Amino acid sequence: MAKLSGPTITLLVLAASGAQMLPQPARASPAQVDRLVQTALQLDRNPARGGRLYAKNCSSCHGPDALGDSVRVIPSLAGQRRAYLIKQLADFTELERESEPMHAALARSGLTQPQDWVDVAAHLNSLPVAAFQETGDGEGVELGEAIFQEQCASCHEEDGRGDDDGFVPSLRNQHYSYLLRQSRSLATWHRHNVEPDLVRFLDSLDIDELTAVADYLSRMRGPTRDRTRLDQDGTAGD
Ligand code: HEC
Ligand code: HEC
């Protein structure tokens, strides 16, 4: 059988999903993502709509409760910071973060507008976190703790919960395999729209050190100690 070309596959996928023909985005720019994210953060959130979009388009990979899958290296999204999630969805949509499965999922579902990201992120942020069994072998945990507290906690906070604005992600309740892979992805510029300093931090660590930090982080479990930013109704917002 002749090899299918990209546009043919796109047409087949769109025909199968009944979606309208969408323009294929070229890689945009960090400034464009920033603009989209700022637009998104001004919008009202509808977590119920987000939950429906998620169940239809995302749960097949990330799971019904958004807990991901360590074997397939699919991240848990439950309880993740809202602004961070919105930025990642904008980055994937604008091809500023590499991941074929995510590019395909967003294009196929047409989930490419700020309102969609806001609603899905509100849903995901509200979900309860869960602990996972998988960790590293435990040999490097002390080294991992020392590195994390010295080099990473200034941004991610001592307990790994992320920053108050919500753009620095929580690293708690995340799969070991995913943490390890992302540490390398960041160090090798597979995520284009990140601070050069972050890339340098991670690139300065060798594989034993990255393994040690991922092992330490994979043991950070449970809800965060506190949520300093509360929404007007008193619930944790990000
Ligand atoms: C085909 C499987 C698949 C589907 C469907 C899918 N994802 Fe993903 N998702 C992944 C994988 C794999 C990654 C990790 C990408 C990487 O390695 O950088 C990911 C990463 C993410 C991230 C980044 C998380 C982080 O901690 O940085 C977000 C957010 C996300 N997905 C949201 C969604 C949403 C919302 C949907 C539904 C529109 C969705 N995903 C559908 C496989 C999938
Ligand atoms: C200067 C602040 C800063 C420092 C220091 C920092 N990070 Fe981060 N980190 C970030 C930000 C911001 C992001 C989100 C990047 C993006 O928007 O894609 C991030 C993302 C990550 C992610 C990806 C999480 C996910 O869900 O995909 C990992 C893993 C990570 N950092 C680990 C580390 C480790 C390990 C260190 C220490 C060696 C470290 N970071 C130091 C700011 C920082």
GROMACS .gro file of C-alpha atoms and ligand atoms in nm:
model
  324
    1MET     CA    1   0.000   0.000   0.000
    2ALA     CA    2   0.127   0.346  -0.086
    3LYS     CA    3   0.254   0.547   0.207
    4LEU     CA    4  -0.001   0.806   0.314
    5SER     CA    5   0.123   1.159   0.316
    6GLY     CA    6   0.065   1.401   0.603
    7PRO     CA    7  -0.224   1.596   0.446
    8THR     CA    8  -0.400   1.272   0.345
    9ILE     CA    9  -0.382   1.146   0.701
   10THR     CA   10  -0.507   1.479   0.829
   11LEU     CA   11  -0.805   1.460   0.593
   12LEU     CA   12  -0.880   1.104   0.698
   13VAL     CA   13  -0.859   1.195   1.064
   14LEU     CA   14  -1.080   1.499   1.015
   15ALA     CA   15  -1.330   1.300   0.810
   16ALA     CA   16  -1.340   1.030   1.076
   17SER     CA   17  -1.400   1.280   1.354
   18GLY     CA   18  -1.651   1.479   1.154
   19ALA     CA   19  -1.452   1.793   1.229
   20GLN     CA   20  -1.426   2.088   0.998
   21MET     CA   21  -1.109   2.141   0.801
   22LEU     CA   22  -0.870   2.327   1.027
   23PRO     CA   23  -0.560   2.514   0.919
   24GLN     CA   24  -0.244   2.338   1.028
   25PRO     CA   25  -0.060   2.574   1.263
   26ALA     CA   26   0.302   2.651   1.190
   27ARG     CA   27   0.528   2.687   1.489
   28ALA     CA   28   0.436   3.028   1.622
   29SER     CA   29   0.643   3.220   1.874
   30PRO     CA   30   0.665   3.249   2.250
   31ALA     CA   31   0.513   3.598   2.217
   32GLN     CA   32   0.207   3.454   2.041
   33VAL     CA   33   0.166   3.189   2.313
   34ASP     CA   34   0.201   3.456   2.579
   35ARG     CA   35  -0.074   3.661   2.415
   36LEU     CA   36  -0.307   3.360   2.396
   37VAL     CA   37  -0.238   3.268   2.758
   38GLN     CA   38  -0.303   3.623   2.879
   39THR     CA   39  -0.630   3.623   2.683
   40ALA     CA   40  -0.724   3.289   2.835
   41LEU     CA   41  -0.659   3.404   3.190
   42GLN     CA   42  -0.915   3.687   3.149
   43LEU     CA   43  -1.196   3.446   3.056
   44ASP     CA   44  -1.457   3.298   3.286
   45ARG     CA   45  -1.409   2.928   3.354
   46ASN     CA   46  -1.665   2.658   3.302
   47PRO     CA   47  -1.525   2.344   3.465
   48ALA     CA   48  -1.837   2.139   3.385
   49ARG     CA   49  -1.786   2.203   3.013
   50GLY     CA   50  -1.415   2.130   3.062
   51GLY     CA   51  -1.503   1.796   3.220
   52ARG     CA   52  -1.714   1.699   2.920
   53LEU     CA   53  -1.442   1.801   2.674
   54TYR     CA   54  -1.187   1.609   2.877
   55ALA     CA   55  -1.395   1.289   2.898
   56LYS     CA   56  -1.451   1.293   2.522
   57ASN     CA   57  -1.105   1.387   2.399
   58CYS     CA   58  -0.842   1.320   2.662
   59SER     CA   59  -0.941   1.045   2.903
   60SER     CA   60  -0.843   0.764   2.665
   61CYS     CA   61  -0.478   0.846   2.733
   62HIS     CA   62  -0.472   1.046   3.057
   63GLY     CA   63  -0.737   0.828   3.224
   64PRO     CA   64  -1.089   0.904   3.353
   65ASP     CA   65  -0.953   1.070   3.669
   66ALA     CA   66  -0.659   1.232   3.483
   67LEU     CA   67  -0.402   1.028   3.673
   68GLY     CA   68  -0.195   0.941   3.364
   69ASP     CA   69  -0.004   0.618   3.309
   70SER     CA   70   0.354   0.557   3.421
   71VAL     CA   71   0.417   0.274   3.171
   72ARG     CA   72   0.315   0.487   2.872
   73VAL     CA   73   0.487   0.792   3.025
   74ILE     CA   74   0.164   0.991   3.024
   75PRO     CA   75   0.154   1.258   3.295
   76SER     CA   76  -0.098   1.288   3.573
   77LEU     CA   77  -0.288   1.616   3.531
   78ALA     CA   78  -0.509   1.600   3.841
   79GLY     CA   79  -0.464   1.902   4.066
   80GLN     CA   80  -0.197   2.059   3.841
   81ARG     CA   81  -0.171   2.440   3.850
   82ARG     CA   82  -0.423   2.611   3.627
   83ALA     CA   83  -0.204   2.872   3.456
   84TYR     CA   84   0.061   2.610   3.385
   85LEU     CA   85  -0.194   2.378   3.221
   86ILE     CA   86  -0.327   2.661   3.005
   87LYS     CA   87   0.025   2.752   2.895
   88GLN     CA   88   0.107   2.392   2.807
   89LEU     CA   89  -0.208   2.357   2.596
   90ALA     CA   90  -0.116   2.681   2.419
   91ASP     CA   91   0.242   2.558   2.370
   92PHE     CA   92   0.126   2.226   2.221
   93THR     CA   93  -0.129   2.398   1.999
   94GLU     CA   94   0.129   2.645   1.866
   95LEU     CA   95   0.391   2.368   1.835
   96GLU     CA   96   0.618   2.531   2.093
   97ARG     CA   97   0.630   2.203   2.286
   98GLU     CA   98   0.705   1.879   2.105
   99SER     CA   99   0.477   1.575   2.139
  100GLU     CA  100   0.311   1.406   1.846
  101PRO     CA  101   0.034   1.245   2.052
  102MET     CA  102  -0.059   1.583   2.201
  103HIS     CA  103  -0.045   1.770   1.871
  104ALA     CA  104  -0.272   1.506   1.718
  105ALA     CA  105  -0.511   1.502   2.015
  106LEU     CA  106  -0.559   1.879   2.015
  107ALA     CA  107  -0.596   1.909   1.637
  108ARG     CA  108  -0.836   1.615   1.617
  109SER     CA  109  -1.060   1.742   1.894
  110GLY     CA  110  -1.049   2.103   1.777
  111LEU     CA  111  -0.949   2.199   2.130
  112THR     CA  112  -0.739   2.489   2.014
  113GLN     CA  113  -0.910   2.798   2.155
  114PRO     CA  114  -0.832   2.982   2.481
  115GLN     CA  115  -1.185   2.917   2.614
  116ASP     CA  116  -1.137   2.541   2.569
  117TRP     CA  117  -0.804   2.546   2.755
  118VAL     CA  118  -0.950   2.752   3.040
  119ASP     CA  119  -1.243   2.516   3.086
  120VAL     CA  120  -1.035   2.197   3.066
  121ALA     CA  121  -0.769   2.341   3.299
  122ALA     CA  122  -1.035   2.441   3.553
  123HIS     CA  123  -1.170   2.087   3.548
  124LEU     CA  124  -0.825   1.927   3.583
  125ASN     CA  125  -0.716   2.162   3.862
  126SER     CA  126  -1.021   2.067   4.067
  127LEU     CA  127  -0.955   1.691   4.056
  128PRO     CA  128  -0.812   1.514   4.361
  129VAL     CA  129  -0.448   1.403   4.345
  130ALA     CA  130  -0.341   1.040   4.387
  131ALA     CA  131  -0.021   0.869   4.498
  132PHE     CA  132   0.163   0.634   4.261
  133GLN     CA  133   0.366   0.329   4.352
  134GLU     CA  134   0.643   0.370   4.099
  135THR     CA  135   0.961   0.541   4.223
  136GLY     CA  136   1.332   0.503   4.151
  137ASP     CA  137   1.543   0.244   4.334
  138GLY     CA  138   1.589   0.469   4.638
  139GLU     CA  139   1.968   0.482   4.623
  140GLY     CA  140   1.986   0.846   4.520
  141VAL     CA  141   1.707   0.995   4.729
  142GLU     CA  142   1.939   1.193   4.959
  143LEU     CA  143   2.136   1.328   4.666
  144GLY     CA  144   1.808   1.411   4.491
  145GLU     CA  145   1.684   1.600   4.794
  146ALA     CA  146   2.006   1.801   4.819
  147ILE     CA  147   1.998   1.897   4.452
  148PHE     CA  148   1.629   1.981   4.454
  149GLN     CA  149   1.638   2.194   4.767
  150GLU     CA  150   1.948   2.378   4.647
  151GLN     CA  151   1.873   2.430   4.278
  152CYS     CA  152   1.503   2.384   4.218
  153ALA     CA  153   1.307   2.478   4.530
  154SER     CA  154   1.358   2.851   4.470
  155CYS     CA  155   1.104   2.820   4.189
  156HIS     CA  156   0.912   2.497   4.259
  157GLU     CA  157   0.899   2.559   4.641
  158GLU     CA  158   1.036   2.323   4.906
  159ASP     CA  159   0.740   2.089   4.885
  160GLY     CA  160   0.732   2.093   4.503
  161ARG     CA  161   0.390   2.255   4.484
  162GLY     CA  162   0.482   2.519   4.225
  163ASP     CA  163   0.458   2.897   4.256
  164ASP     CA  164   0.169   3.117   4.361
  165ASP     CA  165   0.100   3.252   4.013
  166GLY     CA  166   0.067   2.899   3.886
  167PHE     CA  167   0.310   2.910   3.593
  168VAL     CA  168   0.573   2.700   3.774
  169PRO     CA  169   0.421   2.352   3.782
  170SER     CA  170   0.362   2.128   4.078
  171LEU     CA  171   0.603   1.833   4.064
  172ARG     CA  172   0.417   1.643   4.337
  173ASN     CA  173   0.203   1.337   4.270
  174GLN     CA  174   0.366   1.282   3.935
  175HIS     CA  175   0.494   0.964   3.771
  176TYR     CA  176   0.863   0.889   3.813
  177SER     CA  177   0.900   0.792   3.445
  178TYR     CA  178   0.742   1.116   3.330
  179LEU     CA  179   0.950   1.334   3.566
  180LEU     CA  180   1.267   1.173   3.441
  181ARG     CA  181   1.174   1.205   3.075
  182GLN     CA  182   1.071   1.570   3.109
  183SER     CA  183   1.394   1.659   3.287
  184ARG     CA  184   1.576   1.541   2.977
  185SER     CA  185   1.322   1.696   2.737
  186LEU     CA  186   1.368   2.034   2.901
  187ALA     CA  187   1.748   2.001   2.902
  188THR     CA  188   1.750   1.925   2.529
  189TRP     CA  189   1.514   2.206   2.421
  190HIS     CA  190   1.222   1.980   2.327
  191ARG     CA  191   1.013   2.242   2.501
  192HIS     CA  192   1.092   2.560   2.309
  193ASN     CA  193   0.905   2.816   2.514
  194VAL     CA  194   1.094   2.798   2.846
  195GLU     CA  195   1.351   3.016   3.020
  196PRO     CA  196   1.709   2.945   2.908
  197ASP     CA  197   1.804   2.932   3.278
  198LEU     CA  198   1.578   2.633   3.335
  199VAL     CA  199   1.736   2.452   3.040
  200ARG     CA  200   2.083   2.528   3.177
  201PHE     CA  201   1.994   2.405   3.528
  202LEU     CA  202   1.872   2.072   3.396
  203ASP     CA  203   2.145   2.032   3.138
  204SER     CA  204   2.409   2.077   3.409
  205LEU     CA  205   2.292   1.757   3.582
  206ASP     CA  206   2.418   1.418   3.468
  207ILE     CA  207   2.184   1.121   3.433
  208ASP     CA  208   2.256   0.989   3.785
  209GLU     CA  209   2.168   1.327   3.930
  210LEU     CA  210   1.849   1.358   3.722
  211THR     CA  211   1.748   1.007   3.827
  212ALA     CA  212   1.811   1.099   4.191
  213VAL     CA  213   1.595   1.414   4.169
  214ALA     CA  214   1.314   1.229   3.989
  215ASP     CA  215   1.327   0.956   4.256
  216TYR     CA  216   1.307   1.216   4.535
  217LEU     CA  217   1.017   1.398   4.363
  218SER     CA  218   0.824   1.078   4.293
  219ARG     CA  219   0.796   1.035   4.672
  220MET     CA  220   0.636   1.377   4.723
  221ARG     CA  221   0.281   1.272   4.772
  222GLY     CA  222  -0.049   1.407   4.891
  223PRO     CA  223  -0.218   1.744   4.864
  224THR     CA  224  -0.004   2.055   4.904
  225ARG     CA  225   0.061   2.197   5.247
  226ASP     CA  226  -0.127   2.512   5.166
  227ARG     CA  227  -0.274   2.694   4.875
  228THR     CA  228  -0.190   3.057   4.923
  229ARG     CA  229  -0.417   3.182   4.651
  230LEU     CA  230  -0.783   3.130   4.704
  231ASP     CA  231  -1.063   3.223   4.473
  232GLN     CA  232  -1.326   3.466   4.592
  233ASP     CA  233  -1.554   3.180   4.692
  234GLY     CA  234  -1.277   3.039   4.912
  235THR     CA  235  -1.190   2.738   4.698
  236ALA     CA  236  -0.835   2.679   4.578
  237GLY     CA  237  -0.813   2.832   4.234
  238ASP     CA  238  -0.478   2.737   4.097
  239HEC     C1  239  -0.281   0.984   2.241
  239HEC     C2  240  -0.264   1.003   2.385
  239HEC     C3  241  -0.300   1.140   2.441
  239HEC     C4  242  -0.420   1.207   2.430
  239HEC     C5  243  -0.548   1.164   2.357
  239HEC     C6  244  -0.404   1.328   2.507
  239HEC     N1  245  -0.279   1.335   2.562
  239HEC    FE1  246  -0.206   1.487   2.678
  239HEC     N2  247  -0.024   1.398   2.681
  239HEC     C7  248   0.008   1.278   2.621
  239HEC     C8  249   0.149   1.253   2.637
  239HEC     C9  250   0.226   1.131   2.586
  239HEC    C10  251   0.203   1.364   2.707
  239HEC    C11  252   0.349   1.389   2.744
  239HEC    C12  253   0.411   1.474   2.636
  239HEC    C13  254   0.560   1.491   2.652
  239HEC     O1  255   0.629   1.389   2.668
  239HEC     O2  256   0.605   1.606   2.651
  239HEC    C14  257   0.091   1.452   2.733
  239HEC    C15  258   0.103   1.573   2.801
  239HEC    C16  259  -0.003   1.657   2.833
  239HEC    C17  260   0.007   1.778   2.911
  239HEC    C18  261   0.134   1.835   2.975
  239HEC    C19  262   0.136   1.800   3.123
  239HEC    C20  263   0.256   1.854   3.198
  239HEC     O3  264   0.271   1.820   3.315
  239HEC     O4  265   0.333   1.932   3.140
  239HEC    C21  266  -0.118   1.831   2.919
  239HEC    C22  267  -0.160   1.959   2.991
  239HEC    C23  268  -0.207   1.743   2.846
  239HEC     N3  269  -0.133   1.637   2.796
  239HEC    C24  270  -0.344   1.763   2.832
  239HEC    C25  271  -0.424   1.688   2.746
  239HEC    C26  272  -0.560   1.723   2.712
  239HEC    C27  273  -0.635   1.844   2.768
  239HEC    C28  274  -0.604   1.629   2.623
  239HEC    C29  275  -0.737   1.623   2.552
  239HEC    C30  276  -0.757   1.725   2.452
  239HEC    C31  277  -0.496   1.534   2.603
  239HEC     N4  278  -0.389   1.573   2.679
  239HEC    C32  279  -0.504   1.423   2.521
  239HEC    C33  280  -0.081   1.193   2.558
  239HEC    C34  281  -0.211   1.222   2.524
  240HEC     C1  282   1.395   2.963   3.741
  240HEC     C2  283   1.285   2.884   3.798
  240HEC     C3  284   1.300   2.732   3.792
  240HEC     C4  285   1.404   2.657   3.842
  240HEC     C5  286   1.526   2.703   3.918
  240HEC     C6  287   1.367   2.519   3.814
  240HEC     N1  288   1.248   2.512   3.747
  240HEC    FE1  289   1.157   2.345   3.682
  240HEC     N2  290   1.020   2.457   3.582
  240HEC     C7  291   1.010   2.594   3.590
  240HEC     C8  292   0.904   2.639   3.502
  240HEC     C9  293   0.860   2.784   3.480
  240HEC    C10  294   0.854   2.523   3.438
  240HEC    C11  295   0.743   2.518   3.332
  240HEC    C12  296   0.804   2.540   3.195
  240HEC    C13  297   0.698   2.551   3.089
  240HEC     O1  298   0.619   2.645   3.094
  240HEC     O2  299   0.693   2.464   3.003
  240HEC    C14  300   0.928   2.410   3.492
  240HEC    C15  301   0.905   2.277   3.457
  240HEC    C16  302   0.970   2.169   3.514
  240HEC    C17  303   0.939   2.030   3.485
  240HEC    C18  304   0.831   1.978   3.392
  240HEC    C19  305   0.708   1.943   3.470
  240HEC    C20  306   0.596   1.886   3.386
  240HEC     O3  307   0.488   1.860   3.442
  240HEC     O4  308   0.616   1.863   3.266
  240HEC    C21  309   1.027   1.954   3.558
  240HEC    C22  310   1.034   1.802   3.562
  240HEC    C23  311   1.112   2.047   3.632
  240HEC     N3  312   1.074   2.176   3.603
  240HEC    C24  313   1.212   2.007   3.717
  240HEC    C25  314   1.304   2.096   3.771
  240HEC    C26  315   1.423   2.054   3.842
  240HEC    C27  316   1.462   1.909   3.869
  240HEC    C28  317   1.490   2.168   3.877
  240HEC    C29  318   1.623   2.180   3.950
  240HEC    C30  319   1.735   2.113   3.887
  240HEC    C31  320   1.413   2.280   3.829
  240HEC     N4  321   1.300   2.233   3.765
  240HEC    C32  322   1.446   2.412   3.848
  240HEC    C33  323   1.087   2.678   3.668
  240HEC    C34  324   1.204   2.641   3.731
   0.00000   0.00000   0.00000
